[in-house]
Structure formats: structure tokens, C-alpha cells
Short mmCIF file of C-alpha atoms in Angstrom, two decimals:
data_model
loop_
_atom_site.label_atom_id
_atom_site.label_comp_id
_atom_site.label_asym_id
_atom_site.label_seq_id
_atom_site.Cartn_x
_atom_site.Cartn_y
_atom_site.Cartn_z
CA MET A 1 99.28 -13.03 10.52
CA THR A 2 98.59 -13.70 14.28
CA THR A 3 95.57 -15.51 15.82
CA GLN A 4 94.20 -12.28 17.13
CA THR A 5 94.41 -10.77 13.74
CA LEU A 6 92.67 -13.50 12.15
CA ALA A 7 90.01 -13.50 14.68
CA GLU A 8 89.45 -9.77 14.11
CA THR A 9 89.25 -10.29 10.48
CA GLY A 10 86.69 -12.90 10.92
CA GLN A 11 84.63 -10.68 13.18
CA VAL A 12 84.81 -7.78 10.57
CA LYS A 13 83.76 -10.14 7.80
CA ARG A 14 80.72 -11.55 9.87
CA ALA A 15 79.88 -7.88 10.68
CA ILE A 16 79.83 -7.02 6.95
CA SER A 17 77.98 -10.02 6.13
CA LEU A 18 75.32 -9.46 8.79
CA ARG A 19 74.83 -5.63 7.52
CA SER A 20 74.51 -7.06 3.81
CA VAL A 21 71.90 -9.45 4.92
CA LEU A 22 69.95 -6.67 6.89
CA ASN A 23 70.38 -4.15 4.14
CA ASN A 24 69.33 -6.53 1.23
CA ALA A 25 66.23 -7.55 3.50
CA GLY A 26 65.10 -3.83 3.70
CA ILE A 27 65.39 -3.53 -0.12
CA GLY A 28 63.54 -6.91 -0.49
CA LEU A 29 60.70 -5.49 1.56
CA ALA A 30 60.56 -2.30 -0.33
CA LEU A 31 60.42 -4.48 -3.52
CA LEU A 32 57.48 -6.48 -1.99
CA ALA A 33 55.78 -3.43 -1.10
CA LEU A 34 55.95 -2.02 -4.68
CA ILE A 35 54.77 -5.39 -6.01
CA LEU A 36 51.76 -5.55 -3.79
CA PHE A 37 50.96 -1.93 -4.53
CA PHE A 38 50.84 -2.45 -8.30
CA SER A 39 49.05 -5.71 -7.88
CA VAL A 40 46.23 -3.88 -6.10
CA PHE A 41 45.99 -0.98 -8.43
CA THR A 42 46.70 -2.51 -11.87
CA GLU A 43 44.91 -5.53 -13.29
CA HIS A 44 47.63 -6.88 -15.39
CA PHE A 45 50.63 -6.38 -13.26
CA LEU A 46 51.12 -10.00 -12.00
CA THR A 47 50.35 -11.61 -15.35
CA ALA A 48 53.01 -14.04 -16.80
CA ASN A 49 53.31 -11.82 -19.81
CA ASN A 50 54.03 -8.67 -17.67
CA ILE A 51 56.61 -10.39 -15.51
CA THR A 52 58.28 -11.67 -18.54
CA ASN A 53 58.38 -8.09 -19.94
CA ILE A 54 59.85 -6.72 -16.65
CA LEU A 55 62.62 -9.29 -16.64
CA THR A 56 63.42 -8.52 -20.31
CA GLN A 57 63.36 -4.81 -19.85
CA ILE A 58 65.76 -4.77 -16.77
CA THR A 59 68.25 -7.04 -18.32
CA ILE A 60 70.46 -4.29 -19.89
CA ASN A 61 70.47 -2.22 -16.95
CA LEU A 62 71.12 -5.12 -14.55
CA ILE A 63 74.34 -5.99 -16.69
CA LEU A 64 75.57 -2.50 -16.59
CA ALA A 65 74.90 -2.10 -12.86
CA VAL A 66 76.79 -5.23 -12.17
CA GLY A 67 79.95 -3.81 -13.61
CA MET A 68 79.13 -0.37 -12.13
CA THR A 69 79.07 -2.03 -8.61
CA PHE A 70 82.68 -3.03 -8.78
CA VAL A 71 83.66 0.52 -9.65
CA ILE A 72 81.36 2.12 -6.97
CA LEU A 73 82.69 -0.16 -4.29
CA ILE A 74 86.16 1.39 -4.71
CA GLY A 75 84.79 4.72 -4.47
CA GLY A 76 84.74 5.53 -8.25
CA ILE A 77 82.14 6.02 -10.76
CA ASP A 78 81.74 5.32 -14.51
CA LEU A 79 79.67 7.86 -16.55
CA SER A 80 80.73 6.30 -19.77
CA VAL A 81 79.00 2.82 -19.76
CA GLY A 82 76.21 4.04 -21.97
CA SER A 83 78.33 5.47 -24.72
CA VAL A 84 80.77 2.29 -24.24
CA MET A 85 77.77 -0.03 -24.90
CA ALA A 86 76.82 1.98 -28.12
CA PHE A 87 80.43 2.04 -29.25
CA ALA A 88 80.81 -1.75 -28.56
CA ALA A 89 77.42 -2.60 -30.38
CA VAL A 90 78.47 -0.55 -33.35
CA VAL A 91 81.92 -2.38 -33.48
CA ALA A 92 79.95 -5.70 -32.98
CA GLY A 93 77.64 -4.87 -35.64
CA LYS A 94 80.29 -4.23 -38.21
CA ALA A 95 81.87 -7.57 -37.18
CA ILE A 96 78.69 -9.54 -37.52
CA THR A 97 77.90 -8.27 -40.95
CA LEU A 98 81.27 -8.82 -42.47
CA PRO A 99 80.94 -11.13 -45.58
CA GLY A 100 82.55 -14.43 -45.78
CA PHE A 101 81.43 -15.73 -42.34
CA GLY A 102 78.52 -18.26 -41.40
CA PRO A 103 76.08 -17.37 -38.74
CA ALA A 104 77.94 -19.00 -35.86
CA GLU A 105 81.52 -17.54 -36.69
CA ALA A 106 79.73 -14.08 -37.15
CA ILE A 107 78.03 -14.22 -33.97
CA ALA A 108 81.29 -15.39 -32.17
CA LEU A 109 83.20 -12.73 -33.85
CA ALA A 110 80.72 -10.17 -32.57
CA VAL A 111 80.78 -11.25 -29.08
CA VAL A 112 84.76 -10.97 -29.12
CA ALA A 113 84.60 -7.55 -30.90
CA ALA A 114 81.91 -6.07 -28.25
CA THR A 115 83.53 -7.34 -25.10
CA MET A 116 87.09 -6.55 -26.22
CA THR A 117 85.91 -2.91 -27.06
CA GLY A 118 84.41 -2.67 -23.65
CA VAL A 119 87.44 -3.91 -21.90
CA LEU A 120 89.78 -1.48 -23.89
CA CYS A 121 87.59 1.58 -22.91
CA GLY A 122 87.57 0.13 -19.18
CA VAL A 123 91.21 -0.13 -19.18
CA PHE A 124 91.60 3.42 -20.37
CA ASN A 125 89.33 4.72 -17.64
CA GLY A 126 91.00 2.77 -15.11
CA VAL A 127 94.69 3.44 -16.04
CA ILE A 128 94.26 7.27 -16.48
CA SER A 129 92.17 7.61 -13.25
CA ALA A 130 94.41 5.60 -11.22
CA TYR A 131 97.80 6.45 -12.46
CA TRP A 132 97.28 10.31 -12.16
CA ALA A 133 94.95 9.89 -9.18
CA LEU A 134 92.41 11.86 -11.02
CA PRO A 135 88.56 11.85 -10.22
CA SER A 136 86.86 8.85 -12.16
CA PHE A 137 83.79 11.30 -12.58
CA ILE A 138 85.90 13.49 -15.04
CA ILE A 139 87.81 10.73 -16.84
CA THR A 140 84.66 8.74 -17.41
CA LEU A 141 82.83 11.85 -18.57
CA GLY A 142 85.55 12.31 -21.20
CA MET A 143 85.15 8.61 -22.23
CA LEU A 144 81.50 9.28 -22.60
CA ASN A 145 82.05 11.80 -25.33
CA ILE A 146 85.09 9.69 -26.78
CA ALA A 147 82.97 6.70 -27.06
CA ARG A 148 79.91 8.22 -28.39
CA GLY A 149 81.96 10.12 -31.07
CA ALA A 150 83.69 6.86 -32.07
CA ALA A 151 80.46 5.10 -32.35
CA LEU A 152 79.08 7.77 -34.69
CA GLN A 153 82.52 7.81 -36.76
CA VAL A 154 82.59 3.92 -36.98
CA SER A 155 79.05 3.58 -38.14
CA ASP A 156 79.00 6.87 -40.09
CA ALA A 157 76.10 7.77 -37.93
CA GLN A 158 74.04 5.01 -39.56
CA THR A 159 72.08 2.20 -37.90
CA ILE A 160 73.48 -1.30 -38.62
CA TYR A 161 71.15 -4.32 -38.98
CA ALA A 162 70.44 -7.43 -41.03
CA PHE A 163 71.98 -9.74 -38.48
CA PRO A 164 71.83 -13.54 -38.48
CA ILE A 165 68.44 -15.02 -37.73
CA ALA A 166 70.19 -17.23 -34.88
CA PHE A 167 71.17 -14.11 -33.25
CA GLU A 168 67.55 -12.60 -33.14
CA GLU A 169 66.35 -15.95 -31.94
CA PHE A 170 68.72 -15.65 -29.06
CA GLY A 171 67.43 -12.29 -28.01
CA SER A 172 63.92 -13.57 -27.79
CA ALA A 173 64.46 -17.12 -26.58
CA MET A 174 62.66 -18.41 -23.41
CA ILE A 175 63.34 -21.09 -21.01
CA TYR A 176 60.35 -22.12 -18.92
CA GLY A 177 58.84 -18.65 -19.44
CA VAL A 178 62.12 -16.74 -18.39
CA PRO A 179 64.05 -14.76 -21.00
CA VAL A 180 67.42 -16.15 -21.90
CA VAL A 181 68.91 -12.65 -21.83
CA PHE A 182 67.96 -12.29 -18.24
CA ILE A 183 69.37 -15.68 -17.29
CA VAL A 184 72.72 -14.32 -18.83
CA ALA A 185 72.32 -11.24 -16.61
CA LEU A 186 71.59 -13.57 -13.69
CA LEU A 187 74.80 -15.55 -14.27
CA LEU A 188 76.88 -12.44 -14.35
CA VAL A 189 75.25 -11.50 -10.83
CA LEU A 190 76.18 -14.89 -9.46
CA VAL A 191 79.76 -14.70 -10.80
CA ALA A 192 80.24 -11.28 -9.35
CA TRP A 193 78.71 -12.36 -6.00
CA PHE A 194 81.37 -15.12 -5.86
CA VAL A 195 84.10 -12.82 -6.82
CA LEU A 196 83.36 -10.21 -4.33
CA ASN A 197 82.74 -12.46 -1.47
CA TYR A 198 84.86 -15.37 -1.72
CA THR A 199 88.12 -14.33 -3.47
CA VAL A 200 91.01 -11.91 -2.17
CA PHE A 201 90.35 -9.76 -5.16
CA GLY A 202 86.87 -9.23 -4.06
CA ARG A 203 87.70 -8.55 -0.39
CA LEU A 204 90.55 -6.02 -1.50
CA LEU A 205 88.11 -4.01 -3.58
CA TYR A 206 86.04 -3.56 -0.33
CA GLY A 207 89.27 -2.74 1.38
CA ILE A 208 90.34 -0.06 -1.19
CA GLY A 209 86.75 1.50 -0.82
CA ASN A 210 87.07 1.69 3.03
CA ASN A 211 90.67 2.72 3.38
CA GLU A 212 92.81 2.86 0.02
CA GLU A 213 96.00 3.75 1.91
CA ALA A 214 95.99 0.88 4.35
CA VAL A 215 95.47 -1.64 1.47
CA ARG A 216 98.53 0.07 -0.30
CA LEU A 217 100.57 0.05 2.94
CA ALA A 218 99.78 -3.73 3.40
CA GLY A 219 101.79 -4.25 0.05
CA HIS A 220 98.67 -4.71 -2.36
CA PRO A 221 99.04 -3.23 -6.01
CA VAL A 222 95.97 -0.86 -5.48
CA PHE A 223 96.77 0.58 -8.99
CA TRP A 224 96.02 -2.69 -10.83
CA TYR A 225 92.95 -3.49 -8.59
CA LYS A 226 91.55 -0.24 -9.59
CA VAL A 227 92.22 -0.83 -13.29
CA ALA A 228 90.71 -4.26 -12.86
CA ALA A 229 87.35 -2.82 -11.46
CA PHE A 230 86.99 -0.42 -14.40
CA THR A 231 87.93 -3.28 -16.89
CA ILE A 232 85.17 -5.42 -15.45
CA CYS A 233 82.83 -2.38 -15.72
CA GLY A 234 83.82 -2.16 -19.50
CA PHE A 235 83.44 -5.81 -20.06
CA THR A 236 79.85 -5.77 -18.71
CA ALA A 237 79.14 -2.87 -21.16
CA GLY A 238 80.25 -4.99 -23.87
CA ILE A 239 78.01 -7.96 -22.89
CA ALA A 240 75.12 -5.35 -22.60
CA ALA A 241 75.79 -4.38 -26.07
CA ILE A 242 75.43 -7.96 -27.45
CA VAL A 243 72.16 -8.39 -25.34
CA TYR A 244 70.99 -4.99 -26.85
CA MET A 245 71.78 -6.15 -30.37
CA ALA A 246 70.11 -9.65 -29.85
CA ARG A 247 66.98 -8.01 -28.52
CA LEU A 248 66.45 -5.23 -31.11
CA ASN A 249 68.30 -6.93 -34.17
CA ILE A 250 70.06 -3.36 -34.67
CA SER A 251 73.12 -1.54 -33.68
CA SER A 252 72.63 2.08 -33.19
CA PRO A 253 75.39 4.70 -32.52
CA ILE A 254 72.95 6.67 -30.37
CA ALA A 255 71.96 3.84 -28.14
CA GLY A 256 72.50 3.74 -24.41
CA ILE A 257 71.88 7.47 -23.79
CA GLY A 258 71.43 7.87 -20.14
CA PHE A 259 71.85 4.17 -19.28
CA GLU A 260 74.78 5.22 -16.92
CA LEU A 261 72.26 7.04 -14.79
CA ASN A 262 69.95 4.01 -14.53
CA ALA A 263 72.85 1.80 -13.65
CA ILE A 264 74.28 3.91 -10.92
CA ALA A 265 70.61 4.29 -9.57
CA ALA A 266 70.23 0.46 -9.47
CA VAL A 267 73.64 0.26 -7.44
CA ILE A 268 72.76 3.02 -5.03
CA ILE A 269 69.13 1.87 -4.56
CA GLY A 270 70.64 -1.61 -3.81
CA GLY A 271 72.61 -0.25 -0.93
CA THR A 272 76.02 0.23 -2.32
CA SER A 273 77.52 3.47 -0.83
CA LEU A 274 78.76 6.11 -3.24
CA SER A 275 81.69 6.60 -1.05
CA GLY A 276 82.75 2.95 -1.56
CA GLY A 277 83.71 -0.02 0.76
CA ARG A 278 80.07 -1.18 1.40
CA GLY A 279 77.51 -2.81 -0.61
CA SER A 280 76.85 -6.11 -2.59
CA VAL A 281 75.85 -7.28 -5.96
CA ILE A 282 72.73 -8.97 -4.61
CA GLY A 283 71.49 -5.52 -3.62
CA THR A 284 72.26 -4.17 -7.11
CA LEU A 285 69.94 -7.23 -8.48
CA LEU A 286 67.13 -6.01 -6.12
CA GLY A 287 67.91 -2.35 -7.10
CA ALA A 288 67.61 -3.00 -10.64
CA ILE A 289 64.40 -4.92 -10.21
CA ILE A 290 62.93 -2.15 -8.16
CA ILE A 291 63.67 0.35 -10.92
CA GLY A 292 61.96 -2.06 -13.52
CA VAL A 293 59.03 -2.86 -11.49
CA LEU A 294 58.51 0.97 -10.67
CA ALA A 295 58.72 1.96 -14.35
CA ASN A 296 56.38 -0.86 -15.49
CA GLY A 297 53.82 -0.30 -12.72
CA LEU A 298 53.75 3.57 -13.35
CA ILE A 299 52.93 2.77 -17.02
CA LEU A 300 50.38 0.29 -16.13
CA ILE A 301 48.62 2.94 -13.72
CA GLY A 302 48.67 5.35 -16.64
CA LEU A 303 50.90 8.00 -15.51
CA SER A 304 52.54 10.22 -18.15
CA ASP A 305 56.27 9.95 -18.99
CA PHE A 306 57.03 13.22 -17.20
CA MET A 307 55.57 11.97 -14.01
CA ARG A 308 57.44 8.67 -14.12
CA GLN A 309 60.58 10.35 -14.41
CA MET A 310 59.86 12.70 -11.38
CA ILE A 311 58.80 9.72 -9.19
CA THR A 312 61.96 7.66 -10.33
CA GLY A 313 64.06 10.68 -9.55
CA ILE A 314 62.50 11.06 -5.98
CA VAL A 315 63.18 7.45 -5.45
CA ILE A 316 66.83 7.97 -6.28
CA VAL A 317 67.20 11.04 -3.97
CA PHE A 318 65.55 9.19 -1.10
CA ALA A 319 67.98 6.08 -1.78
CA VAL A 320 71.00 8.46 -1.56
CA ILE A 321 69.49 10.13 1.76
CA LEU A 322 69.12 6.64 3.19
CA ASP A 323 72.70 5.83 2.20
CA HIS A 324 73.77 8.87 4.25
CA TYR A 325 72.13 7.68 7.39
CA ARG A 326 73.20 4.17 6.73
CA ALA A 327 76.90 5.24 6.57
CA LYS A 328 76.46 7.30 9.76
CA TYR A 329 75.03 4.09 11.49
CA THR A 330 77.67 1.86 10.40
CA ALA A 331 80.48 4.22 11.24
CA LYS A 332 79.24 4.07 15.04
#
């Protein structure tokens, strides 16, 4: 690689970094405006208990959205994460209630079972969509039904419960007023941020989203990078399943319905382009917080469930329109 090429690469990275900072600053201002609005119009919004509730409520969506960010960055989408989460939770529920294991062994077995279930579903999505160059929308829509049916079959359409006390305690534990489950989600965000910004793998995911053919001609195995992105998304669905089980102390085969839409919304509101190649996991974090703050604040104001859905939908549409103009701006 020549000195000129290295310089050009450095300029591109600096430009991407600057756009990311400006984009996240805009999202941060929007979040700040929401917080100020609800603080003025609701009495209990900025209380410690309510902030803890918001952090707890956004945890599962944030974990799913972290994995979704990897997929959307390569120009794909995963509609199956809600169903995969339910399937992973059911498999983990079966594992954690097996006789003959102590609490620690049962919990460890459940974590492995949930994450491996998510990983296998992610590998399936990635291999099928990448090998045959099929739209990930269709493949993951199929997996949505496969995983949901598998969850119902494995559980015999029954809720699984009676988990170890230590597992339930983990789901409700706090560190200095911050839910432990949210800290887990935050650690995933930090790991994802490092991978996307400071590894060759991460930079190539951006490259695939921008110009897949150029990455292929440069000699990189695009197929395996795509599979890896979907695998990461499946893995985070498995982690979300564990958090869901720990919080509610149950495994339900009908859990996670519609969760994929909230995860996609968090990613798009966070500034990641649906066409791929642009975005950041820090933006995804802010997007998930915006959705959580909006949902919580609208409840405190006293709006009906129907109105909350309408307003959330309007915010998502606005974010997509904003992404359209942002794409036109960055293309200049």
C-alpha cells in the first residue's frame, strides 16, 4: 500500500469519525430535548426510581439493537431476533431446570444453551442469505417463523419457570443504583464499539455496506464477514434471552413478539443507514435510550397505548426521512 493510499485511507477514516461525532451529537441533543420536555410536564420523570426503570426497560432492546447494528451496517436486516430470543429462552429454560445440577452449573448451562441457540440461528441466516445472495429480509422472515415454531414445539407451548434463586437475584441486582442487566448491555456496546472502530473486521463491515464488490475485489472473504455479522446478531439475541429470563424468572415461547421492530428502530434512530456503510453503535445506544425515554415519558403524561404507538411510529418515520437526507448530504 503506497503512502498516498495510506493518506487517503486516513482522510476517509477521519471524515467518517467526524460525521459520526456530529451525528451522535445531534441524537444527543434530541435526547436532551426529550428529557427536558418530560421533566417539565411530568412530576416523577427525573426521580431515581424512574431512571432505574428506564434503564431496566431498555436493556433487552439495547442488547438486540447492538447485534442488529452489525447486520444493518452491511446492508442487511434481521427480522428474526425476537423469535430467536424466545427460542433461545425456551432452550435455556429447559436446560436450567434439568435435574441433577446445582444452581451455578444450571445457570452456566442455560447461558451456553441460549447463546449457542442464538449463534446457530444467526449462522443459518448468514449462510443462506450470503451464499445464494438472497435478500436477508426474506431469509430472516422465514427464520422468524422457524424459531417461533421451534420455541412452541420445544416448550409444548407452555411457560417454563422455577429457576434458581441466584438467577432471579441477578436479574434484579443493582450496583450504585444502576441495574446489573443494563451494565451487561453497556459492556456489549463497548465491545461492539471497539470491534467496529479499531479492528480490520469492523472496518471491512463498513466497507461491505459501502461497496461490497470493492471489498471482494480487494481479496477479502465477503461471504464469511456477512455470516459473522448475522452470527453476532444471533449471539446478542441469546444474551437478550438470558436477561429476559433473569428479569421475569420465566421462559415463554411467545416472548419477543415485535422486539425486532424496536431493535431496528433503535438502530435507525441512532443514525445507522438502512442502506449500510454508515452508523455507529454509540448512536444505537442513544437511539435505544430515546425509545425508552419516549415510551416512559408518554406513560407518565397519561397518553393511551394507542397514542403512544402512533407517536413512536411518527418518530421512526421521521428518523428514516432524516436518514434519507443525511445520505444525500454525505454523498456530496
